[in-house]
Amino acid sequence: MRWFIAVMAALCVQVATAEAGKVGVVDMERALFLSDAAKVSIKQFEADNKTDIEKLKGLETDLLALKEKTEKDGDVMSDDERRKLANDYEQKSTEYKFYGRKLQQLEQKWKREFFQTQLPQLEKLLKAIIDEGGYDVVLQSGAVIYSSPKTDLTKLLLERLNAK
């Protein structure tokens, strides 16, 4: 009985594949975030958050300097100096984590908003590609285990995005 069910399932898959016709695969998010519009928007995001980015870079430099000083001079320091150095490191580390999380949240918010504002245009361009290519099925690349490079529509979508 199990063998019969397995054979029937295999036949159904073959029939479904044969009926599916022309299949394409696309990664809409990758195409969008590699586009020229995204590059411009990223530069704007960086300009808008320049202060926080510079603060984060400065804290990273300070943390590396404190770590190097601890490794280099730790053996000859007094207990008070080591404690002060450890406290400075802990304070800067906490501040670094704060700014890192803040920028990460701002970046996620920017990505969501950018994607939502660009989605109608993205869908319109993808629909045109689907119609022109006569595709019966187009799948999101994340849902596909394997696809031939000739079925990938991402590059074509990116070219159309950049042409607009």
PDB file of C-alpha atoms in Angstrom:
ATOM      1  CA  MET A   1       0.000   0.000   0.000  1.00  0.00           C
ATOM      2  CA  ARG A   2       2.797   2.440   0.856  1.00  0.00           C
ATOM      3  CA  TRP A   3       4.472   1.682  -2.441  1.00  0.00           C
ATOM      4  CA  PHE A   4       1.265   2.474  -4.310  1.00  0.00           C
ATOM      5  CA  ILE A   5       0.892   5.813  -2.487  1.00  0.00           C
ATOM      6  CA  ALA A   6       4.521   6.705  -3.234  1.00  0.00           C
ATOM      7  CA  VAL A   7       4.072   5.937  -6.945  1.00  0.00           C
ATOM      8  CA  MET A   8       0.859   7.981  -7.108  1.00  0.00           C
ATOM      9  CA  ALA A   9       2.525  10.906  -5.343  1.00  0.00           C
ATOM     10  CA  ALA A  10       5.442  10.778  -7.802  1.00  0.00           C
ATOM     11  CA  LEU A  11       3.048  10.751 -10.743  1.00  0.00           C
ATOM     12  CA  CYS A  12       1.151  13.734  -9.317  1.00  0.00           C
ATOM     13  CA  VAL A  13       4.402  15.677  -8.931  1.00  0.00           C
ATOM     14  CA  GLN A  14       5.372  14.885 -12.525  1.00  0.00           C
ATOM     15  CA  VAL A  15       1.954  15.936 -13.822  1.00  0.00           C
ATOM     16  CA  ALA A  16       2.056  19.152 -11.768  1.00  0.00           C
ATOM     17  CA  THR A  17       5.538  19.926 -13.088  1.00  0.00           C
ATOM     18  CA  ALA A  18       4.506  19.255 -16.659  1.00  0.00           C
ATOM     19  CA  GLU A  19       1.442  21.469 -16.289  1.00  0.00           C
ATOM     20  CA  ALA A  20       3.387  24.242 -14.581  1.00  0.00           C
ATOM     21  CA  GLY A  21       4.997  25.316 -17.840  1.00  0.00           C
ATOM     22  CA  LYS A  22       7.640  28.035 -17.750  1.00  0.00           C
ATOM     23  CA  VAL A  23       8.996  28.625 -14.263  1.00  0.00           C
ATOM     24  CA  GLY A  24      11.069  31.553 -13.042  1.00  0.00           C
ATOM     25  CA  VAL A  25      12.782  32.422  -9.776  1.00  0.00           C
ATOM     26  CA  VAL A  26      13.319  35.918  -8.377  1.00  0.00           C
ATOM     27  CA  ASP A  27      14.808  37.510  -5.270  1.00  0.00           C
ATOM     28  CA  MET A  28      12.909  40.786  -5.136  1.00  0.00           C
ATOM     29  CA  GLU A  29      14.633  42.017  -1.993  1.00  0.00           C
ATOM     30  CA  ARG A  30      18.126  41.415  -3.367  1.00  0.00           C
ATOM     31  CA  ALA A  31      17.263  43.152  -6.638  1.00  0.00           C
ATOM     32  CA  LEU A  32      15.817  46.124  -4.797  1.00  0.00           C
ATOM     33  CA  PHE A  33      18.684  46.579  -2.334  1.00  0.00           C
ATOM     34  CA  LEU A  34      21.308  46.288  -5.100  1.00  0.00           C
ATOM     35  CA  SER A  35      19.548  48.918  -7.195  1.00  0.00           C
ATOM     36  CA  ASP A  36      20.808  52.441  -7.808  1.00  0.00           C
ATOM     37  CA  ALA A  37      17.837  53.820  -5.860  1.00  0.00           C
ATOM     38  CA  ALA A  38      18.893  51.793  -2.816  1.00  0.00           C
ATOM     39  CA  LYS A  39      22.462  53.053  -3.081  1.00  0.00           C
ATOM     40  CA  VAL A  40      21.214  56.643  -3.074  1.00  0.00           C
ATOM     41  CA  SER A  41      18.909  55.896  -0.156  1.00  0.00           C
ATOM     42  CA  ILE A  42      21.749  54.249   1.804  1.00  0.00           C
ATOM     43  CA  LYS A  43      23.898  57.345   1.347  1.00  0.00           C
ATOM     44  CA  GLN A  44      21.006  59.450   2.643  1.00  0.00           C
ATOM     45  CA  PHE A  45      20.559  57.094   5.612  1.00  0.00           C
ATOM     46  CA  GLU A  46      24.259  57.386   6.418  1.00  0.00           C
ATOM     47  CA  ALA A  47      24.130  61.187   6.135  1.00  0.00           C
ATOM     48  CA  ASP A  48      21.060  61.356   8.384  1.00  0.00           C
ATOM     49  CA  ASN A  49      22.744  59.177  11.022  1.00  0.00           C
ATOM     50  CA  LYS A  50      26.297  60.450  10.597  1.00  0.00           C
ATOM     51  CA  THR A  51      26.619  61.504  14.235  1.00  0.00           C
ATOM     52  CA  ASP A  52      25.664  58.081  15.594  1.00  0.00           C
ATOM     53  CA  ILE A  53      27.852  56.264  13.060  1.00  0.00           C
ATOM     54  CA  GLU A  54      30.847  58.409  13.941  1.00  0.00           C
ATOM     55  CA  LYS A  55      30.156  57.923  17.653  1.00  0.00           C
ATOM     56  CA  LEU A  56      30.070  54.155  17.132  1.00  0.00           C
ATOM     57  CA  LYS A  57      33.344  54.200  15.183  1.00  0.00           C
ATOM     58  CA  GLY A  58      34.970  56.366  17.856  1.00  0.00           C
ATOM     59  CA  LEU A  59      33.850  54.020  20.610  1.00  0.00           C
ATOM     60  CA  GLU A  60      35.192  51.052  18.661  1.00  0.00           C
ATOM     61  CA  THR A  61      38.573  52.777  18.352  1.00  0.00           C
ATOM     62  CA  ASP A  62      38.552  53.611  22.072  1.00  0.00           C
ATOM     63  CA  LEU A  63      37.690  50.040  23.014  1.00  0.00           C
ATOM     64  CA  LEU A  64      40.515  48.650  20.890  1.00  0.00           C
ATOM     65  CA  ALA A  65      42.955  51.138  22.424  1.00  0.00           C
ATOM     66  CA  LEU A  66      41.855  50.209  25.958  1.00  0.00           C
ATOM     67  CA  LYS A  67      42.196  46.517  25.175  1.00  0.00           C
ATOM     68  CA  GLU A  68      45.686  47.001  23.731  1.00  0.00           C
ATOM     69  CA  LYS A  69      46.732  49.079  26.721  1.00  0.00           C
ATOM     70  CA  THR A  70      45.461  46.398  29.092  1.00  0.00           C
ATOM     71  CA  GLU A  71      47.351  43.683  27.218  1.00  0.00           C
ATOM     72  CA  LYS A  72      50.510  45.766  26.912  1.00  0.00           C
ATOM     73  CA  ASP A  73      50.701  47.438  30.331  1.00  0.00           C
ATOM     74  CA  GLY A  74      48.430  45.241  32.445  1.00  0.00           C
ATOM     75  CA  ASP A  75      51.299  43.511  34.233  1.00  0.00           C
ATOM     76  CA  VAL A  76      52.923  46.751  35.427  1.00  0.00           C
ATOM     77  CA  MET A  77      49.734  48.593  36.414  1.00  0.00           C
ATOM     78  CA  SER A  78      48.567  49.015  39.956  1.00  0.00           C
ATOM     79  CA  ASP A  79      45.257  47.499  41.022  1.00  0.00           C
ATOM     80  CA  ASP A  80      43.624  50.941  40.972  1.00  0.00           C
ATOM     81  CA  GLU A  81      44.806  51.616  37.417  1.00  0.00           C
ATOM     82  CA  ARG A  82      43.562  48.220  36.240  1.00  0.00           C
ATOM     83  CA  ARG A  83      40.195  48.778  37.927  1.00  0.00           C
ATOM     84  CA  LYS A  84      39.860  52.224  36.358  1.00  0.00           C
ATOM     85  CA  LEU A  85      40.798  50.800  32.960  1.00  0.00           C
ATOM     86  CA  ALA A  86      38.281  47.967  33.377  1.00  0.00           C
ATOM     87  CA  ASN A  87      35.561  50.452  34.376  1.00  0.00           C
ATOM     88  CA  ASP A  88      36.348  52.653  31.361  1.00  0.00           C
ATOM     89  CA  TYR A  89      36.231  49.611  29.103  1.00  0.00           C
ATOM     90  CA  GLU A  90      32.897  48.483  30.574  1.00  0.00           C
ATOM     91  CA  GLN A  91      31.380  51.969  30.224  1.00  0.00           C
ATOM     92  CA  LYS A  92      32.509  52.347  26.605  1.00  0.00           C
ATOM     93  CA  SER A  93      31.386  48.792  25.838  1.00  0.00           C
ATOM     94  CA  THR A  94      27.901  49.531  27.171  1.00  0.00           C
ATOM     95  CA  GLU A  95      27.753  52.750  25.188  1.00  0.00           C
ATOM     96  CA  TYR A  96      28.998  50.916  22.062  1.00  0.00           C
ATOM     97  CA  LYS A  97      26.266  48.284  22.415  1.00  0.00           C
ATOM     98  CA  PHE A  98      23.647  51.018  22.869  1.00  0.00           C
ATOM     99  CA  TYR A  99      24.640  52.872  19.693  1.00  0.00           C
ATOM    100  CA  GLY A 100      25.022  49.583  17.812  1.00  0.00           C
ATOM    101  CA  ARG A 101      21.478  48.514  18.689  1.00  0.00           C
ATOM    102  CA  LYS A 102      20.132  51.972  17.924  1.00  0.00           C
ATOM    103  CA  LEU A 103      21.703  52.004  14.456  1.00  0.00           C
ATOM    104  CA  GLN A 104      20.605  48.434  13.810  1.00  0.00           C
ATOM    105  CA  GLN A 105      17.004  49.349  14.647  1.00  0.00           C
ATOM    106  CA  LEU A 106      17.183  52.460  12.463  1.00  0.00           C
ATOM    107  CA  GLU A 107      18.591  50.398   9.600  1.00  0.00           C
ATOM    108  CA  GLN A 108      15.835  47.787   9.921  1.00  0.00           C
ATOM    109  CA  LYS A 109      13.230  50.555   9.946  1.00  0.00           C
ATOM    110  CA  TRP A 110      14.822  52.144   6.864  1.00  0.00           C
ATOM    111  CA  LYS A 111      14.850  48.788   5.034  1.00  0.00           C
ATOM    112  CA  ARG A 112      11.166  48.142   5.811  1.00  0.00           C
ATOM    113  CA  GLU A 113      10.106  51.627   4.737  1.00  0.00           C
ATOM    114  CA  PHE A 114      12.246  51.579   1.601  1.00  0.00           C
ATOM    115  CA  PHE A 115      10.907  48.176   0.603  1.00  0.00           C
ATOM    116  CA  GLN A 116       7.301  49.246   1.206  1.00  0.00           C
ATOM    117  CA  THR A 117       7.666  52.442  -0.817  1.00  0.00           C
ATOM    118  CA  GLN A 118       9.378  50.643  -3.697  1.00  0.00           C
ATOM    119  CA  LEU A 119       7.150  47.538  -3.677  1.00  0.00           C
ATOM    120  CA  PRO A 120       4.467  48.824  -6.114  1.00  0.00           C
ATOM    121  CA  GLN A 121       7.117  49.748  -8.694  1.00  0.00           C
ATOM    122  CA  LEU A 122       8.929  46.459  -8.100  1.00  0.00           C
ATOM    123  CA  GLU A 123       5.747  44.441  -8.591  1.00  0.00           C
ATOM    124  CA  LYS A 124       4.887  46.399 -11.741  1.00  0.00           C
ATOM    125  CA  LEU A 125       8.309  45.703 -13.274  1.00  0.00           C
ATOM    126  CA  LEU A 126       8.167  42.038 -12.277  1.00  0.00           C
ATOM    127  CA  LYS A 127       4.686  41.695 -13.784  1.00  0.00           C
ATOM    128  CA  ALA A 128       6.004  43.122 -17.069  1.00  0.00           C
ATOM    129  CA  ILE A 129       8.892  40.627 -17.045  1.00  0.00           C
ATOM    130  CA  ILE A 130       6.487  37.758 -16.339  1.00  0.00           C
ATOM    131  CA  ASP A 131       4.147  38.821 -19.144  1.00  0.00           C
ATOM    132  CA  GLU A 132       6.970  39.334 -21.645  1.00  0.00           C
ATOM    133  CA  GLY A 133       8.612  36.012 -20.781  1.00  0.00           C
ATOM    134  CA  GLY A 134       5.378  34.041 -20.704  1.00  0.00           C
ATOM    135  CA  TYR A 135       6.057  32.632 -17.248  1.00  0.00           C
ATOM    136  CA  ASP A 136       3.386  30.430 -15.720  1.00  0.00           C
ATOM    137  CA  VAL A 137       4.995  30.287 -12.271  1.00  0.00           C
ATOM    138  CA  VAL A 138       7.484  32.632 -10.575  1.00  0.00           C
ATOM    139  CA  LEU A 139       8.813  31.633  -7.170  1.00  0.00           C
ATOM    140  CA  GLN A 140      10.619  33.597  -4.487  1.00  0.00           C
ATOM    141  CA  SER A 141      14.233  32.371  -4.509  1.00  0.00           C
ATOM    142  CA  GLY A 142      14.193  31.672  -0.767  1.00  0.00           C
ATOM    143  CA  ALA A 143      11.538  28.995  -1.310  1.00  0.00           C
ATOM    144  CA  VAL A 144      13.568  27.162  -3.963  1.00  0.00           C
ATOM    145  CA  ILE A 145      16.118  24.474  -3.215  1.00  0.00           C
ATOM    146  CA  TYR A 146      17.693  24.555  -6.661  1.00  0.00           C
ATOM    147  CA  SER A 147      17.132  26.497  -9.839  1.00  0.00           C
ATOM    148  CA  SER A 148      19.049  26.818 -13.058  1.00  0.00           C
ATOM    149  CA  PRO A 149      20.677  30.227 -13.558  1.00  0.00           C
ATOM    150  CA  LYS A 150      18.597  30.698 -16.712  1.00  0.00           C
ATOM    151  CA  THR A 151      15.405  30.680 -14.600  1.00  0.00           C
ATOM    152  CA  ASP A 152      16.653  33.477 -12.309  1.00  0.00           C
ATOM    153  CA  LEU A 153      14.875  36.748 -13.078  1.00  0.00           C
ATOM    154  CA  THR A 154      16.649  38.773 -10.372  1.00  0.00           C
ATOM    155  CA  LYS A 155      19.303  40.264 -12.669  1.00  0.00           C
ATOM    156  CA  LEU A 156      16.696  41.266 -15.246  1.00  0.00           C
ATOM    157  CA  LEU A 157      14.570  42.861 -12.512  1.00  0.00           C
ATOM    158  CA  LEU A 158      17.627  44.767 -11.222  1.00  0.00           C
ATOM    159  CA  GLU A 159      18.402  46.038 -14.723  1.00  0.00           C
ATOM    160  CA  ARG A 160      14.827  47.276 -15.125  1.00  0.00           C
ATOM    161  CA  LEU A 161      14.923  48.956 -11.719  1.00  0.00           C
ATOM    162  CA  ASN A 162      18.116  50.777 -12.629  1.00  0.00           C
ATOM    163  CA  ALA A 163      16.726  51.801 -16.008  1.00  0.00           C
ATOM    164  CA  LYS A 164      13.835  53.668 -14.330  1.00  0.00           C
TER     165      LYS A 164
END
